[in-house]
Structure formats: C-alpha cells, structure tokens
C-alpha cells in the first residue's frame, strides 16, 4: 500500500499520472518551461533587475510594526483601498483616474490579457520585449504578434503601424523603458501608436523611475491608454505590488477579472509605510542612475563590448561570446542574464542589472579578465 492507500506502487502511479497529464493538460502548456526564478545564495545578483539596496533599518522597524498589527486571520481588503490611497498620495495620478492593483504587474498582464481574450483576438508588441506578454497571451489562447525592433533596439514605427493596420490588435503592449533593451520610447511615437491602435494600449512603465519620464500624469488623456507600473524595480520586488491606472471604464473591467483578494494583507500593510518614505527610494534610484553611467562607460571601454544606451536599471551589453562571459562571471560569483539564443537581435547579449558600486566593480573586474 502506498500513502494514498492504493495498492499500486508509487512509481507506477507516477507513470499513470504522466499519461493523464499528457491527455489532459493543454499541449502548449506542456511544451513551455516554467519561468526561471532560481535564487542561488551567496552570489552577486545582477540578473533580475532588482534594486540592490536594502531598506534602511529604521524603515524596516516601521514595516515590522505595521506587519505585526495586521490581522492575518482576516481576509485583506479586496481592492486594497489603503494601498490605492497611499499611491494617490505618492504619485502624480490625474484627478478621476482609476487604479487596479496586482500581485506584481505580472498578474496585471494576465488580468488584462484575459479580459481582451475573445476568440480571434490579437495581442501585439515590439520584439524583443518582456516575455510575459507572450506567455499570458498563450495561456489565454490569443494570438501574439511580435513586431521586430530595429537592430539598434529602437522602435520600427513604420513596421508597427503596418502591423496595427493589418492585425487590428485588441491589445498593444509598449514597455518603456523596454526589457531587455533598456531603451525608452519617444513620447511622440507612443502618441502616434495610441492614435492608430483600435483597441487598448498598455504602456508598461516598470522602469519609469530610472528614465525620469512617465505618462502617468496623462493617463486620462487618451481613450485607449492604461499605464502600468510596479514597485518591484525601485526596491520592493519581494512585496509584489503592481498597479494599473487609467479611465475608470477600463479599470472597472479589469477589477472583475482579478481574484478577490489578489493583494495579500502583509503587502497591504507594508506598502503605505514604504511609500510614506518615498525619499528613501528616490535616493536609491538616484544612486542607481549614477552607477548606470559609470558602469556603462567602464563596459563600453572594453574591447569588443557594445553597450546599448539605457533608461532603465540594467544594461544590454553585447560581448564577443556571451556564453563564455556568463560562465566566467558565474565562476566569479556573479549572476547576469544571458540573452543569447533567445532572439536573433540579442545574439551574444547579456542583460546586466546595475548593482551597488562594489558589485559593479566586481563585475567590471571579472568581465575585463574574459
Ligand atoms: N514589466 C516589465 C517590462 C518587466 O521587466 C517586469 C519584471 N521583469 C514586469 C513587468 C513584472 O514585474 P513585477 O511582476 O515584479 O511587477
């Protein structure tokens, strides 16, 4: 007898389960691998576009107190009212804009994609871009049409306009600054795309704080614009909070798609505390921006290395041999993201998050020796 009380040996049950999975789970899901989120300890982590600085001790103590007071035996407030009020205080939200929260902006991508997923609907995005747009389109059973960027990772606006005219997409994703390229889109291009797109355009501003430009204050100016943001890149990746801002008519529909308590009580307790100390995060962002310039200059001075101008907290760097460089960095205790093989435009490219000055120094030393 195994633990489940059946007579079949566990190995045989596992084989039967595999057969049932093959017969039951959708082919496209079985063909995909899960999003890699390994957390190796003791390494210098420059692979996930996080803020390398911890919160100061005083703020952590305030966070601990807020968390301690949270009634975790109760469900959280469903729509996260306290968080939304804190966001409204901390950000230049236009009067009358509606806000929906997500468990990270990843969840908002899933929510928006599910909401537009009529049979035959199309999602369109410049390419390469954030991989989750494609994955959630696949999960929702909608067609995903990537439109290649130019070789220098700028937007091919003519190609995008032609694709919009041809595909009539229900949804266009515009990540600005874009991941993995680090480049922000010109505002005039975004405005032209908003005018051409027949459905919704979500401007994903996950890295906006590092660019210094944002459409957030103008979120109500266009009938088909929703601006999406996250607290992940500015220092709260572990808290998991994303938000989308736009006309109440759009946001009300997304609110119906999200799970009832999608933002947990501990996150809801923590976010107002940290947003109340916005100057701490702003100072960290300023340090990261300064380090970005220093790191970019040091890497660009290395023979055979090309650095794409970045408006984000990471650099896209082409090296002579990305696999060898990644292996050398790994041996030196440094994690970066190798984009080689992921997309033709990013062959031999590494995506390197800007770290602390000493982390960046370690990276520069290790890369210089490759
Ligand atoms: N959008 C972009 C462009 C990103 O790069 C990321 C993170 N990799 C996200 C959204 C998702 O971030 P989160 O779920 O942490 O808010």
Coordinates of C-alpha atoms in Angstrom, one line a residue, residues 18 29 52 60 78 96 118 125 155 159 163 183 194 234 243 246 256 260 275 339 370:
X18 CA 2.2 11.4 -16.5
X29 CA 1.5 24.5 -21.7
X52 CA 20.5 46.1 -4.9
X60 CA 12.4 48.1 8.4
X78 CA -10.4 43.2 -1.5
X96 CA -10.5 61.0 -11.6
X118 CA -12.2 37.0 -27.2
X125 CA 4.1 44.1 -29.1
X155 CA 11.2 51.1 -32.4
X159 CA 6.5 48.3 -39.2
X163 CA 1.1 45.6 -38.2
X183 CA 15.5 51.9 -24.1
X194 CA -2.3 55.4 -29.4
X234 CA 12.5 50.6 -7.1
X243 CA -0.8 48.9 -10.4
X246 CA -6.5 54.7 -16.5
X256 CA -13.9 42.0 -12.4
X260 CA -11.0 38.6 -4.9
X275 CA 5.5 54.9 0.1
X339 CA 20.0 36.6 -23.8
X370 CA 37.4 37.4 -20.1

